[in-house]
Coordinates of C-alpha atoms in Angstrom, one line a residue:
X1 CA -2.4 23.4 -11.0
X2 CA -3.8 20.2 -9.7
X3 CA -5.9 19.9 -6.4
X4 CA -7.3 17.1 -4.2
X5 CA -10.0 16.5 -6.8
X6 CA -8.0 16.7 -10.0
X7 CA -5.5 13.9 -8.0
X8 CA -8.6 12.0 -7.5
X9 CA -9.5 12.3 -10.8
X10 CA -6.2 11.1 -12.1
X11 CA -6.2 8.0 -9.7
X12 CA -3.9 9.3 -7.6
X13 CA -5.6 8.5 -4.4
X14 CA -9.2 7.1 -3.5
X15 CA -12.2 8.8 -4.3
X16 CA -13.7 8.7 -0.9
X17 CA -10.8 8.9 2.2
X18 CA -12.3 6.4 4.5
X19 CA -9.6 7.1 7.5
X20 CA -10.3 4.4 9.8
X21 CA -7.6 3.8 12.3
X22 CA -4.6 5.8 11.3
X23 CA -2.0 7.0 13.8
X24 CA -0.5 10.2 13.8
X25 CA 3.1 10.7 14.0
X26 CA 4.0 12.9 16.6
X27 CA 7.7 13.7 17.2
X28 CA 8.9 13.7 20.6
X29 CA 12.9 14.2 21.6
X30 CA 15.9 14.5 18.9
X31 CA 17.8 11.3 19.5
X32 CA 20.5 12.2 17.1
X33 CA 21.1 15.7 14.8
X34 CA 23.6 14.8 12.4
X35 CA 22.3 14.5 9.3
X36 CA 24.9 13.6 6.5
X37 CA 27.6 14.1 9.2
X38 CA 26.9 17.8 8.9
X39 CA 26.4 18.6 12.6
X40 CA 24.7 21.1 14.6
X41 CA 25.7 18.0 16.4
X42 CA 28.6 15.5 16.6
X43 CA 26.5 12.5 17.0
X44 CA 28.4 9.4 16.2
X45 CA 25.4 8.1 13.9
X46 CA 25.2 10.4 11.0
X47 CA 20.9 10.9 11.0
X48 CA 18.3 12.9 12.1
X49 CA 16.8 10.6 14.7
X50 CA 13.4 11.2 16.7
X51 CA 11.6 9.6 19.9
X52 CA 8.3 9.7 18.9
X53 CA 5.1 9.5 20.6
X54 CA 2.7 7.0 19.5
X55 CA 0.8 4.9 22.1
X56 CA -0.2 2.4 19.8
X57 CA 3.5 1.7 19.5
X58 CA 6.1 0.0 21.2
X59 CA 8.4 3.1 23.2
X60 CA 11.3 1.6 21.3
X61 CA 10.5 2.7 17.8
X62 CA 12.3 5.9 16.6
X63 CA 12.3 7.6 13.1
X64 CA 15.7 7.8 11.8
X65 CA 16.0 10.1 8.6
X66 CA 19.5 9.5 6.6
X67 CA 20.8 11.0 3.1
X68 CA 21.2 9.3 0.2
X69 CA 22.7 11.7 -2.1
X70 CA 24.8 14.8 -0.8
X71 CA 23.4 16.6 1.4
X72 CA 24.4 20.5 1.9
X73 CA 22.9 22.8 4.3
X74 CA 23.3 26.0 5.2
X75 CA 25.9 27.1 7.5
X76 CA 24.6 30.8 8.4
X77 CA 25.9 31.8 12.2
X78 CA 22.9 31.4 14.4
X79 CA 20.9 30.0 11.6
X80 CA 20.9 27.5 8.6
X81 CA 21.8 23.8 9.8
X82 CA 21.5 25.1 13.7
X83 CA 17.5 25.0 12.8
X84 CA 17.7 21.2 12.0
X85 CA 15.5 19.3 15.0
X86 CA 12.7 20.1 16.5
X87 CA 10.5 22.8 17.2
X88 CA 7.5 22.2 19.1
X89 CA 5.7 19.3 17.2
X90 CA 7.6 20.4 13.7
X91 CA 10.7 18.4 12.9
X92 CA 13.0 20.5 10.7
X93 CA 15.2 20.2 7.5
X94 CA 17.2 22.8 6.3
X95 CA 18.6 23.0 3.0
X96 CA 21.3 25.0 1.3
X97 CA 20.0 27.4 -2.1
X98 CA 19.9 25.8 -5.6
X99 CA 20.2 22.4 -3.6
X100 CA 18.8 19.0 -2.8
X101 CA 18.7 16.2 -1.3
X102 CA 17.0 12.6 -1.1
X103 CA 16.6 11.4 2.3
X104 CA 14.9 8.0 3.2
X105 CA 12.6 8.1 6.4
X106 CA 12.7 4.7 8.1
X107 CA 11.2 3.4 11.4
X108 CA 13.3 1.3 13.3
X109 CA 12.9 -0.9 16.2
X110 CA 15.9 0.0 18.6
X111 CA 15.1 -2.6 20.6
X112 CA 15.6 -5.3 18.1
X113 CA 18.9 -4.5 16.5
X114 CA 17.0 -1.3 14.4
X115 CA 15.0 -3.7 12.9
X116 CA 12.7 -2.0 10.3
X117 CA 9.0 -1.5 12.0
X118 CA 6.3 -1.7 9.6
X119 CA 3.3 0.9 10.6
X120 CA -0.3 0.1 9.7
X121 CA -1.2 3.3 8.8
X122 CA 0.2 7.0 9.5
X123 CA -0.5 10.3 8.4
X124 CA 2.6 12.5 7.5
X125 CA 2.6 16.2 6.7
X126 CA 5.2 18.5 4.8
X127 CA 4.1 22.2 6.5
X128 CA 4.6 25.5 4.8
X129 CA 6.1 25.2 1.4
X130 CA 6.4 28.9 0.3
X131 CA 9.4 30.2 -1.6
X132 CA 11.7 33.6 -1.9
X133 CA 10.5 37.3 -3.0
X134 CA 9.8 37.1 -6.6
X135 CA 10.0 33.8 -7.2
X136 CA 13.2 33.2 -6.2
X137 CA 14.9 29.4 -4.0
X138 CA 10.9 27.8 -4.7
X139 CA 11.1 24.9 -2.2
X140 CA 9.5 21.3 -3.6
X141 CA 9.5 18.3 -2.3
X142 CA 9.1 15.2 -4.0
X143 CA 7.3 12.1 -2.5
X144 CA 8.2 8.5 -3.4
X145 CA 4.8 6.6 -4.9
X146 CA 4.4 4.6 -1.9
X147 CA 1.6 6.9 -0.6
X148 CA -2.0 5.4 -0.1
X149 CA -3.9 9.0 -0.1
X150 CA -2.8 13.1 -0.3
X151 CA -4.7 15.6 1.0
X152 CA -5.0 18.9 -0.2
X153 CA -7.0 22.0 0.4
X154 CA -9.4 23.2 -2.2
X155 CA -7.5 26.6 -2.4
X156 CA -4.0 25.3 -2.5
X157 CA -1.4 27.3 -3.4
X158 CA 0.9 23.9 -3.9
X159 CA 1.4 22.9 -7.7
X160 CA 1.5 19.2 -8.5
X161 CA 3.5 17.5 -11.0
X162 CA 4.5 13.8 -11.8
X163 CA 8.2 15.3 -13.8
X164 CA 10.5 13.3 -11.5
X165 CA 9.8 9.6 -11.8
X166 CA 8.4 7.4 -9.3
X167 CA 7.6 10.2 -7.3
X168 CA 4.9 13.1 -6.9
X169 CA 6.2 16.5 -6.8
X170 CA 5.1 19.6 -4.6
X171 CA 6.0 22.9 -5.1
X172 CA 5.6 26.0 -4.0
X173 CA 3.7 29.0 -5.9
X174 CA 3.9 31.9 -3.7
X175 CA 6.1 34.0 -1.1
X176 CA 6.7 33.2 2.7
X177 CA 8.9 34.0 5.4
X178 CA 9.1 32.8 9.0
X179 CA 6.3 35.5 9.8
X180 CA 3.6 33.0 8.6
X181 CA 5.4 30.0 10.0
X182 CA 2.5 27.4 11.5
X183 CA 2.5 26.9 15.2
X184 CA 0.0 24.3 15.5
X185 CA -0.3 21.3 13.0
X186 CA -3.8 21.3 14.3
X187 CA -4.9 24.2 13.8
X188 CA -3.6 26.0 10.6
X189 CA -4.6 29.4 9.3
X190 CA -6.2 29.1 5.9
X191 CA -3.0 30.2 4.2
X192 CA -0.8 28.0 6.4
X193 CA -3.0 25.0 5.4
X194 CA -2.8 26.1 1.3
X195 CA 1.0 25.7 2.0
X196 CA 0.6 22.4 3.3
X197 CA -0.4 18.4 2.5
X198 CA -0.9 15.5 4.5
X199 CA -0.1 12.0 2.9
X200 CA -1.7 8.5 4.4
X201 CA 0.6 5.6 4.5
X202 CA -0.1 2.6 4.6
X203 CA 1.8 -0.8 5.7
X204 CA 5.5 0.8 5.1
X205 CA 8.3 0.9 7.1
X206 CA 10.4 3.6 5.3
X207 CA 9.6 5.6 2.5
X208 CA 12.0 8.0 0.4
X209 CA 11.7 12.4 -0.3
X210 CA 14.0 14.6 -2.4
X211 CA 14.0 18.0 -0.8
X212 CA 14.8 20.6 -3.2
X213 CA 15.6 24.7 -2.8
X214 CA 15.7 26.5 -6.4
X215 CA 18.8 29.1 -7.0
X216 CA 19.8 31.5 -7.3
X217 CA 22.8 30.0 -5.1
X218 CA 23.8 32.0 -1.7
X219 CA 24.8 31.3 1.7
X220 CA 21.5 31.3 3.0
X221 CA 18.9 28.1 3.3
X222 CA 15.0 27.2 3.3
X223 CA 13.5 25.4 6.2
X224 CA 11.5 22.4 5.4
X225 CA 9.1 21.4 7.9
X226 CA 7.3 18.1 8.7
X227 CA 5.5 16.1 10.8
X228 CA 2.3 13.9 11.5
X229 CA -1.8 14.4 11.1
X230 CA -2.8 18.3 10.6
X231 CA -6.3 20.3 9.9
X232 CA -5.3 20.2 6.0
X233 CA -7.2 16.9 6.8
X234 CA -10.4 18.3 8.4
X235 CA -10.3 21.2 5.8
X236 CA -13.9 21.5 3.7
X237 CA -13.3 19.0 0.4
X238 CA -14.3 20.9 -2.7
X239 CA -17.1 19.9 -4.3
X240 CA -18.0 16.5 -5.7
X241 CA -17.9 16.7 -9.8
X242 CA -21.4 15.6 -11.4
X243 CA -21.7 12.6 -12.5
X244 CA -20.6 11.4 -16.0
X245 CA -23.2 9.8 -18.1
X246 CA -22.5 6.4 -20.1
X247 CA -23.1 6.7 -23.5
X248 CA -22.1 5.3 -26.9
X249 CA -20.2 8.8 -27.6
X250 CA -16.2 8.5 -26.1
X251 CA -17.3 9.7 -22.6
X252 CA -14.5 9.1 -20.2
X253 CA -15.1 7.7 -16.7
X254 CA -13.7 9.6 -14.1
X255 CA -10.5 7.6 -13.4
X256 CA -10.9 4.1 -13.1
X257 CA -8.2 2.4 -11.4
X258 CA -7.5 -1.4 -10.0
X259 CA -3.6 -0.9 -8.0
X260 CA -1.9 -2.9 -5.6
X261 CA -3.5 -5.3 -3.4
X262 CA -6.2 -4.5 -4.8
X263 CA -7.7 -1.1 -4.3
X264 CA -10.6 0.0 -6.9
X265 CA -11.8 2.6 -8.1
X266 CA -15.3 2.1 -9.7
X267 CA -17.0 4.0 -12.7
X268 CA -18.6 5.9 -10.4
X269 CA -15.7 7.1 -9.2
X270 CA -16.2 5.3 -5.7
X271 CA -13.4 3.5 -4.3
X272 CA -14.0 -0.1 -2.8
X273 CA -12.0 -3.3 -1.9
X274 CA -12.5 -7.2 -3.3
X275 CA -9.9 -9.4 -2.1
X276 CA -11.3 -12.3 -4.2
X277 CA -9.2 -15.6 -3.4
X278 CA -5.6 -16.2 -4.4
X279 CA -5.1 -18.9 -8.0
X280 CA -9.0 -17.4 -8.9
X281 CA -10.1 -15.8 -11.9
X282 CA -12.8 -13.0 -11.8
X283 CA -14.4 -11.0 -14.7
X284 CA -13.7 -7.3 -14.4
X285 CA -15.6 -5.8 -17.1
X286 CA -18.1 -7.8 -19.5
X287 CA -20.3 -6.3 -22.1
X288 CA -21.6 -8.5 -24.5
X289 CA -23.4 -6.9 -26.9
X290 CA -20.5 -4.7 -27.1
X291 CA -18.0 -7.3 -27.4
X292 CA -15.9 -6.6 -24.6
X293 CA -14.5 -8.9 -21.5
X294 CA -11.9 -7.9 -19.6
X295 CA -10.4 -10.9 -16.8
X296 CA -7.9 -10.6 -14.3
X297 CA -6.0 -13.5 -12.1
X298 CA -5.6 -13.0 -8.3
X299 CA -3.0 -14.4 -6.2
X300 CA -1.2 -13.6 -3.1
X301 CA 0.1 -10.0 -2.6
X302 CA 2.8 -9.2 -0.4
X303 CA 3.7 -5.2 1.1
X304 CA 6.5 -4.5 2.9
X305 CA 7.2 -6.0 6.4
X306 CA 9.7 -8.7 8.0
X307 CA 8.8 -12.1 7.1
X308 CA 11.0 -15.3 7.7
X309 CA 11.5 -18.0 5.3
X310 CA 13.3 -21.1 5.9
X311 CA 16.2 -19.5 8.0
X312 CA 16.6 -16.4 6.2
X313 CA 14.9 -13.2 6.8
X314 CA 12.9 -11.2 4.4
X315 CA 11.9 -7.8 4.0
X316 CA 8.2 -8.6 2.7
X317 CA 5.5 -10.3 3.8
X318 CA 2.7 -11.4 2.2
X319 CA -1.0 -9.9 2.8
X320 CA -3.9 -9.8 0.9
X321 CA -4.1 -10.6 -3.2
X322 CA -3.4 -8.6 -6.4
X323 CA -3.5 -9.1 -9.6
X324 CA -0.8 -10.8 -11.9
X325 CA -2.3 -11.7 -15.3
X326 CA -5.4 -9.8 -17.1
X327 CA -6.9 -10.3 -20.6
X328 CA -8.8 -8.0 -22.7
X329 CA -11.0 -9.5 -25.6
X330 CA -12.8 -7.5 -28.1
X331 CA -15.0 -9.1 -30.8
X332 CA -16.7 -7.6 -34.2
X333 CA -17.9 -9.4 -36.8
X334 CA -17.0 -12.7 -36.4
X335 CA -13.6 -11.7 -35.8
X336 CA -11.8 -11.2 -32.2
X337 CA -8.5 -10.1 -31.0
X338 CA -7.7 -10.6 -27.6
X339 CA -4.6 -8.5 -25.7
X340 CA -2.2 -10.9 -22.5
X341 CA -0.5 -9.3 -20.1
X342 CA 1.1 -10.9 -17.0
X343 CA 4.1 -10.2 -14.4
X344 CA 5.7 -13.6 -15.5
X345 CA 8.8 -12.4 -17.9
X346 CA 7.7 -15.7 -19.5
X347 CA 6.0 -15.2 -22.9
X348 CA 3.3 -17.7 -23.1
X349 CA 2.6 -18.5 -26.8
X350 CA -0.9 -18.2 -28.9
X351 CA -2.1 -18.9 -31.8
X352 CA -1.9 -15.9 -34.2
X353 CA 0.0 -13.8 -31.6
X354 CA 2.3 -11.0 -31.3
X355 CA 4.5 -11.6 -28.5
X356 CA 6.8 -9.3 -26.2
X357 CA 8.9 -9.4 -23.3
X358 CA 8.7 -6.1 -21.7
X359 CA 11.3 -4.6 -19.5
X360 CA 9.1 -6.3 -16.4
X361 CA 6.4 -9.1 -17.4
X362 CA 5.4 -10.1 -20.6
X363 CA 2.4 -9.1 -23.1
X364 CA 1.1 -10.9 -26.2
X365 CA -1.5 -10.3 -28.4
X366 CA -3.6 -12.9 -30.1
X367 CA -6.2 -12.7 -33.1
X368 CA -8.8 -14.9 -35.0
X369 CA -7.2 -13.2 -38.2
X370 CA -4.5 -10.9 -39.0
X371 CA -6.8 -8.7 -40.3
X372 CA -8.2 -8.8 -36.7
X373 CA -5.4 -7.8 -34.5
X374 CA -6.4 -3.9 -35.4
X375 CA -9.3 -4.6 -33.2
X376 CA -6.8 -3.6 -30.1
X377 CA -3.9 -1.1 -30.9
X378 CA -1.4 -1.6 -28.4
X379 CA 1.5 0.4 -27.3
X380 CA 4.5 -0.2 -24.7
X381 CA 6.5 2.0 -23.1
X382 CA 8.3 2.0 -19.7
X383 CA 11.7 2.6 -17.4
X384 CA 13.5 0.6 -14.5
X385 CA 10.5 0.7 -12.1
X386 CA 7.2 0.1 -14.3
X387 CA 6.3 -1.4 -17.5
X388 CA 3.6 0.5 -19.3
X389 CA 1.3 -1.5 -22.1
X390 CA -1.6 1.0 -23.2
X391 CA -4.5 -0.8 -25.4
X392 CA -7.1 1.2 -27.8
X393 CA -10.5 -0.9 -29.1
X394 CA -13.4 0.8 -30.0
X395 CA -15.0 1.0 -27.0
X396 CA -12.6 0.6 -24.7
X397 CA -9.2 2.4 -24.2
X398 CA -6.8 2.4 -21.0
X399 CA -3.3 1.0 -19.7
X400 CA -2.0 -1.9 -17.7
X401 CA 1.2 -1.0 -15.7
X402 CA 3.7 -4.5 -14.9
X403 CA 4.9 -3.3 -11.2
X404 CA 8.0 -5.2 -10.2
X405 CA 8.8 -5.6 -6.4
X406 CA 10.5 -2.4 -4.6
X407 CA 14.8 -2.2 -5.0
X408 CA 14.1 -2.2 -0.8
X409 CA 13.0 -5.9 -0.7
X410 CA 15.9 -7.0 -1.9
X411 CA 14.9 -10.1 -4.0
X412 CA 16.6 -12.3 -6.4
X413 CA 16.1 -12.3 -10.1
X414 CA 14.8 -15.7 -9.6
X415 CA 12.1 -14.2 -6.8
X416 CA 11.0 -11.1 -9.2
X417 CA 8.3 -12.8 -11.2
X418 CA 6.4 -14.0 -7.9
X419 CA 6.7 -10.3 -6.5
X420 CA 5.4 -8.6 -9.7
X421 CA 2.3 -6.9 -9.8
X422 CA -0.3 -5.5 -12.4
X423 CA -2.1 -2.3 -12.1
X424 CA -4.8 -1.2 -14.1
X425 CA -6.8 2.1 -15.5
X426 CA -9.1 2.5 -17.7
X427 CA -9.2 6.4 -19.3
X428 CA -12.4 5.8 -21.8
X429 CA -15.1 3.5 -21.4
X430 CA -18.2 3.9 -24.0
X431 CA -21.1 1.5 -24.2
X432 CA -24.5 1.0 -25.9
X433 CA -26.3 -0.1 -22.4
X434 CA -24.8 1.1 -19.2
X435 CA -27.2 -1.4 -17.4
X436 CA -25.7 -4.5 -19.5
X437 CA -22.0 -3.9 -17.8
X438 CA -21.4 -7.1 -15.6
X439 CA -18.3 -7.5 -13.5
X440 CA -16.5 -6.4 -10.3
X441 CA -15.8 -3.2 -12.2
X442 CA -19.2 -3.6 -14.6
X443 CA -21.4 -3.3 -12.1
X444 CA -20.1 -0.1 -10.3
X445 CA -21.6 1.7 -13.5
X446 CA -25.3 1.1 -11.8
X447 CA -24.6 1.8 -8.1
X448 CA -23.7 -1.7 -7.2
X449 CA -20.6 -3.3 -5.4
X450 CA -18.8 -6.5 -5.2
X451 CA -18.8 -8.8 -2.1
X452 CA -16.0 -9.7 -0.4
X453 CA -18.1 -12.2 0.9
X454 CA -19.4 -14.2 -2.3
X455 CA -16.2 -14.3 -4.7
X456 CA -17.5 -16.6 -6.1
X457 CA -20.1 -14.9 -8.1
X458 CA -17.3 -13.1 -9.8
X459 CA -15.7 -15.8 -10.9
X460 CA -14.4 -15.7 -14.6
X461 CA -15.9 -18.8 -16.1
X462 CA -19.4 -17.5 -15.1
X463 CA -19.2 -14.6 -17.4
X464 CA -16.7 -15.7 -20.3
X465 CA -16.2 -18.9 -22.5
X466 CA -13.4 -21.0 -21.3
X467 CA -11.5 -20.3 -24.9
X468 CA -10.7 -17.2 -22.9
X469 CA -10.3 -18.5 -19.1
X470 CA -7.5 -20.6 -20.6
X471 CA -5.5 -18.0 -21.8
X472 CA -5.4 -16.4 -19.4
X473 CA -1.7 -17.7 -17.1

């Protein structure tokens, strides 16, 4: 079973949870209960629509939840689908036995046509995930990847899987019925809060859930509750893991990670932000004696949001950087091989090179030799949403994941290369001289962090030759 730290630990979410200013979504009155046309209500807008009280927030913006997939409650007298609402500061789902359903959560502006309304930064809990005597209708929800941070108690009783893809998956493990319902989101029991997460979003304006209820099928339903920030938050954190030592032998670090725009996570497992400036190349790792250097471009990023070009509307807007082209040399003996990948589909040619257009962005791999090319063994795999290309050298292994923009955006085939992001994690990092490892990611080995506020001394052509800078698109 995984927990908070073994998320962590996978680069799931940050290493530390700096909160900061995050609002807490607090549902006020049902606007509309008629989710997938299925009643209690006979609202003439088929959704689950709340008020909801936010006083950062304009009054006009509502959460509207719609199906995307059939959605089947249960239809017990006094019971089932009659539970879907509100009760007290817990919205409610029911769901029919040996069911599911995917629902998108969206707030809109009601005010301005339903506009989409993106939200800085919200917490959102899914309460009480228990499951029938023996076993029996488990309930799980599965949470679209758009999540910045989870939280989970140290003695959770949720399991965590990544089976569906895209999304994170939690499931119940143990037996509940409406005896051990929560009352208060902030102030759980200890078994209400193992029953429970709380997610951190960050600049969305919808995000997407399959709700699930295992068989066997009868009449009867599970209620799935849901709602803003709770104590799972405040809960004790388990205990730090001790630090792993660099050394020549294959020693992992513990889940190095560079994603979106761009959040990293260090080899000390510490999480920290360098915006760098957009068209710039900085050096990420460099170790010279080793024969390593890893280099990244940055340009602009963009998140979800409404942004107007021209006269036409979009459903992005740009903010921050992240990184669209990275290049991995390794050198031995006189020889070198050196591993491209970048979000343009375009396949930029080298000398010596193996080439590929992957499903999203493009890789190529070029070599003083051919001989040389087995310095970096390199594998791609992938589906609709990501491109996977995992590398193997000596002393460095890891992946690079091509992230095209989000189905939601909208974008033409002509827009996708601009939108295309890389992420990047390194799962083995061994060295001869911890204290000789330069770059925004080198330096985290020795307790040391970049500056937002100096780019500059990151900057690519500082630490590498510019046979390498150049290749780099």
């Amino acid at each position: 079973m995984l927990t908070m730290q073994s998320l962590l630990l996978a680069g799931l979410v940050p290493a530390t949870a700096a909160l900061g200013q995050i609002m807490n979504v607090q549902l006020s009155n049902v606007i509309f209960n008629n989710l997938g046309g299925q009643g209690p209500e006979d609202d003439p807008v088929e959704a689950l629509q709340y008020d909801m009280l936010l006083g950062l927030l304009p009054p006009s913006v509502d959460l509207r939840i719609t199906n995307t997939s059939e959605y089947s409650p249960s239809f017990n007298p006094g019971g089932g689908v009659e539970f879907n609402g509100l009760n007290g500061d817990f919205g409610i789902i029911n769901v029919l036995s040996d069911t599911f359903v995917d629902l998108k959560f969206e707030f809109v502006d009601t005010a301005n046509n339903d506009a989409p309304f993106v939200i800085d930064a919200f917490f959102f809990t899914w309460f009480d995930l228990d499951q029938g005597a023996n076993g029996v209708r488990r309930e799980s929800v599965f949470v679209e990847n758009t999540y910045d941070t989870v939280f989970l108690t140290p003695d959770t009783t949720i399991e965590v899987n990544m089976d569906m893809p895209g999304f994170t998956g939690f499931e119940s493990t143990i037996f509940g019925d409406v005896s051990d319902n929560p009352t208060d989101p902030a102030d759980l029991t200890p078994l209400q809060e193992s029953k429970s997460f709380t997610l951190v979003y960050r600049d969305v304006s919808s995000f997407c859930v399959r709700l699930m209820v295992g068989g066997p099928p009868v009449v009867n339903g599970r209620n799935f509750l849901f709602g803003g920030q709770s104590s799972v938050v405040f809960s004790p954190p388990p205990p730090s893991p001790p630090p792993v030592p660099f050394a020549p032998a294959d020693a992992p670090p513990p889940g190095v990670v560079i994603k979106s725009d761009p959040h990293f996570q260090g080899l000390d497992g510490q999480a920290f932000d360098f915006d760098g400036e957009a068209g710039q190349k900085y050096a990420l790792l460099v170790q010279e004696d080793d024969g390593v250097a890893m280099i990244a471009r940055f340009e602009t990023a963009y998140t979800t949001g409404v942004s107007v070009e021209g006269n036409r509307m979009q459903s992005y807007k740009a903010k921050g950087t992240w990184i669209t082209s990275i290049a991995l040399r390794v050198a031995g003996d006189d020889e070198y091989a050196t591993l491209i990948v970048a979000s343009s589909s375009t396949v930029l040619p080298a000398p010596s090179s193996e080439s590929s257009k992957l499903t999203h962005g493009s890789m190529h791999l070029a070599a003083s030799s051919p001989d040389a090319q087995d310095l970096i063994k390199v594998t791609t795999s992938g589906d609709s949403t990501t491109s996977v290309v995992t590398y193997v050298s000596e002393y460095l292994e890891g992946h690079i994941d091509v992230v095209p923009p989000p189905t939601s955006w909208q974008v033409g085939a002509d827009e996708v290369d601009e939108l295309t992001h890389l992420n990047v994690g390194i799962d083995r990092l061994s060295t001869s001289n911890a204290g000789d490892l330069l770059g925004l990611l080198g330096i985290t080995a020795n307790g040391r962090y970049p500056s937002n506020s100096e780019p500059e001394t990151y900057e690519a052509d500082r630490y590498v030759d510019s046979e390498l800078t150049t290749l780099l698109p």
